[in-house]
Amino acid sequence: MEPKHPFIRSCLRLPVEQTPLWLMRQAGRYLPEYRKLRAQAGDFMSLCQNPELATEITIQPIRRFDLDAAILFSDILVIPHAMGMGLHFVTGEGPILADPMRQSGDIDRLKVVDPNVELKYVMDAIAGITRELAGRVPLIGFSGSPWTVATYMVEGGSSKTFSRIKGMLYDQPKTLHKLLDRLVDSVADYLNAQIEAGVSTVQIFDSWGGALGPKEFREFSLNPMARIVERLHRTNSKGEKVPVILFAKGCGQMLEELADTGCDVLGLDWTTDLGEARKRVGDRVALQGNMDPTVLYAQPARIDAEVERLLTAFGSHPGHVFNLGHGMSPDMNPDHVTALVESVHGISRRIRGAS
Ligand code: 1CP
């Protein structure tokens, strides 16, 4: 049976009347209703671990805007947390992971994760969200890529230089591979459990793939992601296809090789030209993206012009999911999101010739 939701249809390169969109970090601090719940919960991990609150936060942007997909409210760092690493979020500074991975013995101490045990709260949230959405829009599940999650586990938090993990990459490549192998298993099991729990699509975020040169990217980021894509269940229990999206930030030069992983959709950041990218990948994969998120700081008329430019660059072929090239920021104006959603739907209907 053919999927009916425009988002899933576009992921599978089936024709649609208007281009579907969702926004990375569409739930979060730019929404006053999120800030209210966040203040009540106290800390970010309490929100993630409470299925009722995670459900409510996932639905908030869907209530406010005519978006075509919801994304599970969680974080890529729940995996290291489930493996036994202490995790807390410091406002303004980001995540802090206790006792970072520095040598082989540290990796031996990590727990083997059963996603239906240590991450049961995520599966419960997925059940709650799918019940609440009742088929209105599909739900996207996600995980970080092994390389991106490993950067936090080795650095102990966010990094600008990646000095620890790149030191490990060049000095102790076997140790890094050992950690990445553990993460390939955990991420594949985790995403398959999300699919079993009811998500309609999964996205792998390789937010820091762009920190690597092409040779190192192939070995330490692309290869682990390809092994995960191979292991994912591409059909759910209802017999529906489950598209797989890879978003590798800063990796525009690797599109052909990313498409070779067998994923369905490639997420693009804003530094790649959308029209050129389409020419390069042809009909092999759908593309997702790629408006510079900072365009949302401009007035609605300027947002319209940028949407028109991007939709025209992609053209009327099937296989485009509109998105930002990276996540929303806390100081963005929700009214500009309303304008963006109207603009993408309205302009794409015209370009696709349906009105
Ligand atoms: O204080 C707060 O309220 C926490 C802010 C916040 C939020 C809203 C964090 C902390 N994570 C999230 C949610 C989140 N994280 C989602 C939810 C769904 C949605 O998109 O609406 C998703 C998909 C993520 C994924 C995530 N977390 C990524 C990959 C995507 C990306 O932005 O590149 C990364 C790198 C993280 C790590 C992380 N989580 C939070 C922070 C502050 C960071 C560090 C970012 C950095 O190192 O710069």
CSV table of C-alpha atoms and ligand atoms in Angstrom, one decimal:
chain,number,residue,atom,x,y,z
A,1,MET,CA,0.0,0.0,0.0
A,2,GLU,CA,1.3,3.5,-0.9
A,3,PRO,CA,1.9,5.8,2.1
A,4,LYS,CA,-0.5,8.7,2.4
A,5,HIS,CA,1.5,11.3,4.4
A,6,PRO,CA,3.3,13.8,2.2
A,7,PHE,CA,6.4,13.5,4.5
A,8,ILE,CA,6.8,9.8,4.0
A,9,ARG,CA,5.9,10.0,0.3
A,10,SER,CA,8.6,12.6,-0.2
A,11,CYS,CA,11.2,10.5,1.7
A,12,LEU,CA,10.4,7.6,-0.7
A,13,ARG,CA,10.4,9.9,-3.7
A,14,LEU,CA,6.7,9.6,-4.5
A,15,PRO,CA,4.8,12.6,-6.0
A,16,VAL,CA,3.2,15.1,-3.6
A,17,GLU,CA,1.0,18.3,-4.2
A,18,GLN,CA,3.0,20.4,-1.8
A,19,THR,CA,6.5,20.1,-0.3
A,20,PRO,CA,6.3,18.7,3.3
A,21,LEU,CA,8.4,20.3,6.0
A,22,TRP,CA,9.6,19.8,9.6
A,23,LEU,CA,12.3,21.8,11.4
A,24,MET,CA,15.3,20.4,13.3
A,25,ARG,CA,14.8,21.4,16.9
A,26,GLN,CA,11.2,22.3,16.3
A,27,ALA,CA,10.5,21.6,19.9
A,28,GLY,CA,12.6,23.6,22.4
A,29,ARG,CA,13.5,26.9,24.0
A,30,TYR,CA,12.1,29.3,21.3
A,31,LEU,CA,8.6,28.1,22.3
A,32,PRO,CA,7.2,29.7,25.5
A,33,GLU,CA,5.1,26.6,26.2
A,34,TYR,CA,8.4,24.6,26.2
A,35,ARG,CA,10.1,27.0,28.6
A,36,LYS,CA,7.2,26.7,31.0
A,37,LEU,CA,7.4,22.9,31.2
A,38,ARG,CA,11.2,23.0,31.3
A,39,ALA,CA,11.1,25.3,34.3
A,40,GLN,CA,8.6,23.0,36.1
A,41,ALA,CA,10.7,19.9,35.4
A,42,GLY,CA,13.9,21.5,36.7
A,43,ASP,CA,16.4,19.8,34.4
A,44,PHE,CA,16.5,18.6,30.9
A,45,MET,CA,17.0,14.9,31.6
A,46,SER,CA,13.9,14.8,33.8
A,47,LEU,CA,11.9,16.0,30.8
A,48,CYS,CA,13.4,13.3,28.5
A,49,GLN,CA,12.8,10.6,31.1
A,50,ASN,CA,9.2,11.5,31.7
A,51,PRO,CA,7.1,10.0,28.9
A,52,GLU,CA,4.1,12.3,29.6
A,53,LEU,CA,6.2,15.5,29.4
A,54,ALA,CA,8.2,14.2,26.4
A,55,THR,CA,4.9,13.5,24.7
A,56,GLU,CA,3.5,17.0,25.5
A,57,ILE,CA,6.7,18.7,24.2
A,58,THR,CA,6.8,16.6,21.0
A,59,ILE,CA,3.2,17.7,20.3
A,60,GLN,CA,3.6,21.4,21.1
A,61,PRO,CA,5.0,22.5,17.7
A,62,ILE,CA,2.5,20.3,15.9
A,63,ARG,CA,-0.4,22.1,17.7
A,64,ARG,CA,1.0,25.5,16.9
A,65,PHE,CA,2.2,25.0,13.3
A,66,ASP,CA,1.0,23.1,10.2
A,67,LEU,CA,4.2,20.9,10.2
A,68,ASP,CA,4.2,17.6,8.3
A,69,ALA,CA,6.1,15.5,10.9
A,70,ALA,CA,6.8,15.4,14.6
A,71,ILE,CA,10.2,14.5,16.0
A,72,LEU,CA,10.6,12.6,19.2
A,73,PHE,CA,11.6,14.9,22.1
A,74,SER,CA,14.8,13.3,23.5
A,75,ASP,CA,18.5,13.7,23.0
A,76,ILE,CA,21.4,11.9,21.3
A,77,LEU,CA,23.2,11.6,24.7
A,78,VAL,CA,20.6,9.2,26.2
A,79,ILE,CA,22.8,6.4,24.8
A,80,PRO,CA,26.0,7.2,26.8
A,81,HIS,CA,23.7,7.9,29.8
A,82,ALA,CA,22.2,4.4,29.4
A,83,MET,CA,25.7,2.9,29.1
A,84,GLY,CA,26.3,4.2,32.6
A,85,MET,CA,28.0,7.6,32.0
A,86,GLY,CA,26.9,10.3,34.3
A,87,LEU,CA,25.2,13.1,32.3
A,88,HIS,CA,23.9,16.5,33.2
A,89,PHE,CA,23.1,19.7,31.3
A,90,VAL,CA,24.4,23.0,32.5
A,91,THR,CA,22.4,26.0,31.1
A,92,GLY,CA,24.5,28.0,28.7
A,93,GLU,CA,27.3,25.4,28.7
A,94,GLY,CA,25.6,22.3,27.3
A,95,PRO,CA,26.1,18.7,28.3
A,96,ILE,CA,28.7,17.4,30.7
A,97,LEU,CA,29.6,13.7,30.7
A,98,ALA,CA,31.4,12.4,33.8
A,99,ASP,CA,34.6,10.2,33.5
A,100,PRO,CA,35.1,10.5,29.7
A,101,MET,CA,36.5,7.7,27.6
A,102,ARG,CA,40.2,8.0,27.4
A,103,GLN,CA,41.5,4.4,27.1
A,104,SER,CA,40.5,0.9,26.2
A,105,GLY,CA,39.6,0.0,29.8
A,106,ASP,CA,37.1,2.8,30.0
A,107,ILE,CA,35.2,1.3,27.1
A,108,ASP,CA,35.1,-2.1,28.9
A,109,ARG,CA,33.3,-0.5,31.8
A,110,LEU,CA,30.4,0.6,29.6
A,111,LYS,CA,27.1,-1.3,30.0
A,112,VAL,CA,25.6,-3.2,27.1
A,113,VAL,CA,22.3,-1.4,26.5
A,114,ASP,CA,19.0,-3.2,26.1
A,115,PRO,CA,16.9,-0.4,24.6
A,116,ASN,CA,13.7,-1.9,26.0
A,117,VAL,CA,15.2,-1.8,29.5
A,118,GLU,CA,17.6,1.2,30.0
A,119,LEU,CA,15.8,3.3,27.4
A,120,LYS,CA,12.3,2.1,28.1
A,121,TYR,CA,11.3,5.7,28.9
A,122,VAL,CA,11.9,6.5,25.2
A,123,MET,CA,9.8,3.6,24.0
A,124,ASP,CA,7.0,4.7,26.5
A,125,ALA,CA,7.2,8.2,25.1
A,126,ILE,CA,6.9,6.9,21.5
A,127,ALA,CA,3.8,4.9,22.5
A,128,GLY,CA,2.3,8.0,24.1
A,129,ILE,CA,3.1,10.3,21.2
A,130,THR,CA,1.8,8.0,18.5
A,131,ARG,CA,-1.4,7.6,20.6
A,132,GLU,CA,-1.7,11.4,20.9
A,133,LEU,CA,-0.9,12.0,17.2
A,134,ALA,CA,-3.5,9.4,16.1
A,135,GLY,CA,-2.1,9.4,12.6
A,136,ARG,CA,-2.2,13.2,12.1
A,137,VAL,CA,1.4,13.4,11.1
A,138,PRO,CA,4.2,10.8,11.2
A,139,LEU,CA,6.7,10.6,14.1
A,140,ILE,CA,10.4,10.7,13.4
A,141,GLY,CA,12.7,8.8,15.8
A,142,PHE,CA,16.4,9.6,15.9
A,143,SER,CA,19.9,8.8,17.2
A,144,GLY,CA,23.3,10.4,17.0
A,145,SER,CA,25.8,8.8,14.7
A,146,PRO,CA,28.5,6.7,16.4
A,147,TRP,CA,31.2,9.4,15.6
A,148,THR,CA,29.0,12.3,16.9
A,149,VAL,CA,28.0,10.5,20.1
A,150,ALA,CA,31.7,9.4,20.6
A,151,THR,CA,32.9,13.0,20.4
A,152,TYR,CA,30.8,13.8,23.6
A,153,MET,CA,32.0,10.5,25.3
A,154,VAL,CA,35.6,11.2,24.7
A,155,GLU,CA,35.6,15.0,25.1
A,156,GLY,CA,33.3,14.9,28.2
A,157,GLY,CA,31.0,17.5,26.6
A,158,SER,CA,30.8,19.9,23.7
A,159,SER,CA,34.0,20.8,21.9
A,160,LYS,CA,35.2,23.3,19.4
A,161,THR,CA,38.5,21.7,18.7
A,162,PHE,CA,37.8,17.9,19.2
A,163,SER,CA,41.4,17.7,20.5
A,164,ARG,CA,40.8,14.6,22.7
A,165,ILE,CA,38.9,12.5,20.2
A,166,LYS,CA,41.2,13.5,17.3
A,167,GLY,CA,44.2,12.8,19.4
A,168,MET,CA,42.7,9.3,20.0
A,169,LEU,CA,41.9,8.9,16.3
A,170,TYR,CA,45.5,9.5,15.3
A,171,ASP,CA,47.3,7.9,18.4
A,172,GLN,CA,45.0,5.1,19.4
A,173,PRO,CA,42.8,4.3,16.3
A,174,LYS,CA,42.1,0.8,17.7
A,175,THR,CA,40.6,2.2,20.9
A,176,LEU,CA,38.4,4.6,18.9
A,177,HIS,CA,37.2,1.8,16.7
A,178,LYS,CA,36.4,-0.3,19.8
A,179,LEU,CA,34.2,2.5,21.0
A,180,LEU,CA,32.6,3.1,17.6
A,181,ASP,CA,31.9,-0.7,17.3
A,182,ARG,CA,30.1,-0.6,20.6
A,183,LEU,CA,28.1,2.4,19.4
A,184,VAL,CA,27.2,0.8,16.1
A,185,ASP,CA,25.5,-2.0,18.1
A,186,SER,CA,23.8,0.3,20.5
A,187,VAL,CA,22.5,2.7,17.9
A,188,ALA,CA,21.2,0.0,15.6
A,189,ASP,CA,19.4,-1.8,18.4
A,190,TYR,CA,18.1,1.5,19.7
A,191,LEU,CA,16.7,2.6,16.4
A,192,ASN,CA,15.2,-0.8,15.7
A,193,ALA,CA,13.5,-0.6,19.1
A,194,GLN,CA,12.1,2.8,18.2
A,195,ILE,CA,10.7,1.4,14.9
A,196,GLU,CA,9.1,-1.4,16.8
A,197,ALA,CA,7.6,1.1,19.3
A,198,GLY,CA,6.0,3.0,16.5
A,199,VAL,CA,8.1,5.7,14.8
A,200,SER,CA,7.5,6.1,11.1
A,201,THR,CA,11.0,7.3,10.1
A,202,VAL,CA,14.5,7.4,11.7
A,203,GLN,CA,17.1,10.1,11.3
A,204,ILE,CA,20.8,9.7,12.2
A,205,PHE,CA,22.4,13.0,13.2
A,206,ASP,CA,26.1,13.2,12.3
A,207,SER,CA,26.4,16.7,13.6
A,208,TRP,CA,30.2,16.6,13.8
A,209,GLY,CA,31.1,14.6,10.7
A,210,GLY,CA,32.4,17.9,9.2
A,211,ALA,CA,35.2,17.9,11.7
A,212,LEU,CA,36.9,15.1,9.8
A,213,GLY,CA,38.9,15.1,6.6
A,214,PRO,CA,37.5,12.9,3.8
A,215,LYS,CA,39.7,9.8,4.5
A,216,GLU,CA,39.0,10.0,8.3
A,217,PHE,CA,35.3,10.6,7.6
A,218,ARG,CA,35.0,7.4,5.6
A,219,GLU,CA,36.7,5.3,8.2
A,220,PHE,CA,35.4,6.8,11.5
A,221,SER,CA,32.0,8.2,10.6
A,222,LEU,CA,30.6,6.9,7.2
A,223,ASN,CA,31.5,3.3,7.7
A,224,PRO,CA,29.9,3.0,11.1
A,225,MET,CA,26.7,4.7,9.8
A,226,ALA,CA,26.6,2.4,6.8
A,227,ARG,CA,26.8,-0.6,9.1
A,228,ILE,CA,23.8,0.7,11.0
A,229,VAL,CA,21.8,1.5,7.9
A,230,GLU,CA,22.3,-2.1,6.8
A,231,ARG,CA,21.0,-3.4,10.1
A,232,LEU,CA,17.8,-1.3,10.4
A,233,HIS,CA,14.4,-2.8,9.9
A,234,ARG,CA,13.1,-1.0,6.9
A,235,THR,CA,9.5,-2.2,7.2
A,236,ASN,CA,7.4,-1.9,10.4
A,237,SER,CA,5.0,-4.4,11.9
A,238,LYS,CA,2.2,-3.0,9.8
A,239,GLY,CA,4.1,-3.6,6.7
A,240,GLU,CA,4.8,0.1,6.1
A,241,LYS,CA,8.2,1.2,4.7
A,242,VAL,CA,10.3,3.1,7.3
A,243,PRO,CA,12.6,5.6,5.5
A,244,VAL,CA,16.1,6.3,6.9
A,245,ILE,CA,17.5,9.8,6.9
A,246,LEU,CA,21.2,10.6,7.3
A,247,PHE,CA,22.1,14.2,8.2
A,248,ALA,CA,25.8,14.7,8.1
A,249,LYS,CA,26.6,18.4,8.9
A,250,GLY,CA,29.5,19.9,7.0
A,251,CYS,CA,29.8,16.9,4.7
A,252,GLY,CA,28.4,18.3,1.4
A,253,GLN,CA,31.4,17.0,-0.5
A,254,MET,CA,30.5,13.4,0.6
A,255,LEU,CA,26.9,13.2,-0.8
A,256,GLU,CA,27.5,10.4,-3.3
A,257,GLU,CA,29.2,8.2,-0.7
A,258,LEU,CA,26.5,9.0,1.9
A,259,ALA,CA,23.9,7.9,-0.7
A,260,ASP,CA,25.9,4.7,-1.2
A,261,THR,CA,25.0,3.6,2.4
A,262,GLY,CA,21.5,2.7,1.1
A,263,CYS,CA,19.7,5.4,3.1
A,264,ASP,CA,16.5,6.9,1.7
A,265,VAL,CA,17.1,10.6,2.4
A,266,LEU,CA,20.1,12.8,2.8
A,267,GLY,CA,19.8,15.9,5.1
A,268,LEU,CA,21.8,18.9,3.8
A,269,ASP,CA,23.2,21.8,5.7
A,270,TRP,CA,22.9,25.3,4.1
A,271,THR,CA,26.5,25.3,2.8
A,272,THR,CA,25.5,22.9,0.0
A,273,ASP,CA,23.7,24.2,-3.1
A,274,LEU,CA,20.3,22.3,-3.2
A,275,GLY,CA,20.0,22.3,-7.0
A,276,GLU,CA,23.6,21.0,-7.5
A,277,ALA,CA,23.1,18.4,-4.8
A,278,ARG,CA,20.0,17.1,-6.7
A,279,LYS,CA,22.0,16.8,-9.9
A,280,ARG,CA,24.8,14.9,-8.0
A,281,VAL,CA,22.5,12.3,-6.4
A,282,GLY,CA,19.9,12.2,-9.1
A,283,ASP,CA,17.0,9.9,-8.3
A,284,ARG,CA,19.0,7.7,-5.9
A,285,VAL,CA,17.9,9.4,-2.7
A,286,ALA,CA,15.5,12.2,-1.5
A,287,LEU,CA,17.0,15.4,-0.1
A,288,GLN,CA,16.0,17.2,3.1
A,289,GLY,CA,16.9,20.8,3.7
A,290,ASN,CA,18.4,23.2,3.6
A,291,MET,CA,17.5,26.8,4.5
A,292,ASP,CA,20.1,28.6,6.6
A,293,PRO,CA,18.3,28.7,10.0
A,294,THR,CA,19.4,32.4,10.5
A,295,VAL,CA,17.0,33.4,7.7
A,296,LEU,CA,14.4,33.1,10.4
A,297,TYR,CA,15.8,36.3,12.0
A,298,ALA,CA,14.7,38.2,8.9
A,299,GLN,CA,11.2,39.5,8.2
A,300,PRO,CA,8.6,37.2,6.6
A,301,ALA,CA,9.0,38.8,3.1
A,302,ARG,CA,12.7,37.9,3.1
A,303,ILE,CA,11.8,34.4,4.4
A,304,ASP,CA,9.4,34.0,1.4
A,305,ALA,CA,12.1,35.0,-1.0
A,306,GLU,CA,14.5,32.5,0.4
A,307,VAL,CA,11.9,29.7,0.3
A,308,GLU,CA,11.1,30.6,-3.3
A,309,ARG,CA,14.8,30.4,-4.2
A,310,LEU,CA,15.2,27.0,-2.6
A,311,LEU,CA,12.0,25.4,-3.9
A,312,THR,CA,12.9,26.7,-7.4
A,313,ALA,CA,16.4,25.3,-7.2
A,314,PHE,CA,15.0,21.8,-6.3
A,315,GLY,CA,12.3,22.0,-9.0
A,316,SER,CA,9.1,20.0,-9.3
A,317,HIS,CA,10.7,16.5,-9.1
A,318,PRO,CA,9.5,14.2,-6.2
A,319,GLY,CA,11.8,13.7,-3.3
A,320,HIS,CA,12.2,17.0,-1.4
A,321,VAL,CA,11.5,17.5,2.3
A,322,PHE,CA,12.0,21.1,3.3
A,323,ASN,CA,13.9,21.7,6.5
A,324,LEU,CA,16.5,24.0,8.0
A,325,GLY,CA,20.2,23.3,7.4
A,326,HIS,CA,20.6,22.9,11.2
A,327,GLY,CA,18.5,23.4,14.3
A,328,MET,CA,16.4,26.3,15.5
A,329,SER,CA,17.9,28.6,18.1
A,330,PRO,CA,16.3,29.7,21.4
A,331,ASP,CA,16.0,33.4,20.4
A,332,MET,CA,14.0,32.8,17.2
A,333,ASN,CA,10.5,34.2,16.8
A,334,PRO,CA,7.7,31.6,16.6
A,335,ASP,CA,5.7,33.9,14.3
A,336,HIS,CA,8.4,33.6,11.7
A,337,VAL,CA,8.0,29.8,11.8
A,338,THR,CA,4.3,30.3,11.1
A,339,ALA,CA,5.3,32.4,8.1
A,340,LEU,CA,7.8,29.9,6.9
A,341,VAL,CA,5.4,27.0,7.0
A,342,GLU,CA,2.7,28.9,5.0
A,343,SER,CA,5.4,30.0,2.6
A,344,VAL,CA,6.8,26.5,1.9
A,345,HIS,CA,3.3,25.0,1.4
A,346,GLY,CA,1.9,27.9,-0.7
A,347,ILE,CA,5.0,28.4,-3.0
A,348,SER,CA,5.5,24.6,-3.5
A,349,ARG,CA,1.9,24.1,-4.6
A,350,ARG,CA,2.5,26.7,-7.3
A,351,ILE,CA,5.8,25.2,-8.4
A,352,ARG,CA,4.4,21.6,-8.3
A,353,GLY,CA,1.5,22.9,-10.4
A,354,ALA,CA,-1.4,21.8,-8.1
A,355,SER,CA,-3.1,25.1,-7.8
B,1,1CP,O1,18.2,23.5,28.2
B,1,1CP,C1,17.4,22.9,27.5
B,1,1CP,O2,16.2,23.0,27.4
B,1,1CP,C2,18.1,21.8,26.6
B,1,1CP,C3,18.3,22.2,25.2
B,1,1CP,C4,18.2,20.9,24.4
B,1,1CP,C5,17.1,20.5,23.7
B,1,1CP,C6,15.7,21.2,23.5
B,1,1CP,C7,19.1,19.9,24.3
B,1,1CP,C8,20.4,19.9,25.0
B,1,1CP,N1,18.7,18.9,23.5
B,1,1CP,C9,17.4,19.2,23.1
B,1,1CP,C10,16.5,18.4,22.3
B,1,1CP,C11,17.0,17.7,21.1
B,1,1CP,N2,18.3,17.3,20.9
B,1,1CP,C12,16.2,17.1,20.1
B,1,1CP,C13,14.7,17.2,20.2
B,1,1CP,C14,13.8,17.1,19.1
B,1,1CP,C15,13.8,18.4,18.2
B,1,1CP,O3,14.6,18.5,17.2
B,1,1CP,O4,12.8,19.2,18.4
B,1,1CP,C16,17.1,16.6,19.2
B,1,1CP,C17,16.8,15.9,17.8
B,1,1CP,C18,18.4,16.7,19.7
B,1,1CP,C19,19.6,16.1,19.1
B,1,1CP,C20,21.0,16.6,19.5
B,1,1CP,N3,21.4,16.8,20.8
B,1,1CP,C21,22.1,16.8,18.6
B,1,1CP,C22,22.0,16.5,17.1
B,1,1CP,C23,21.4,17.7,16.4
B,1,1CP,C24,22.2,18.9,16.4
B,1,1CP,O5,21.7,19.9,16.9
B,1,1CP,O6,23.2,18.9,15.7
B,1,1CP,C25,23.2,17.2,19.4
B,1,1CP,C26,24.6,17.5,18.9
B,1,1CP,C27,22.8,17.2,20.8
B,1,1CP,C28,23.6,17.4,22.0
B,1,1CP,C29,23.1,18.5,22.8
B,1,1CP,N4,21.9,18.4,23.5
B,1,1CP,C30,21.6,19.6,24.2
B,1,1CP,C31,22.7,20.5,23.9
B,1,1CP,C32,22.9,21.8,24.5
B,1,1CP,C33,23.6,19.8,23.1
B,1,1CP,C34,25.0,20.2,22.7
B,1,1CP,C35,25.1,20.8,21.4
B,1,1CP,C36,26.6,21.2,21.1
B,1,1CP,O7,27.5,20.4,21.5
B,1,1CP,O8,26.8,22.3,20.5
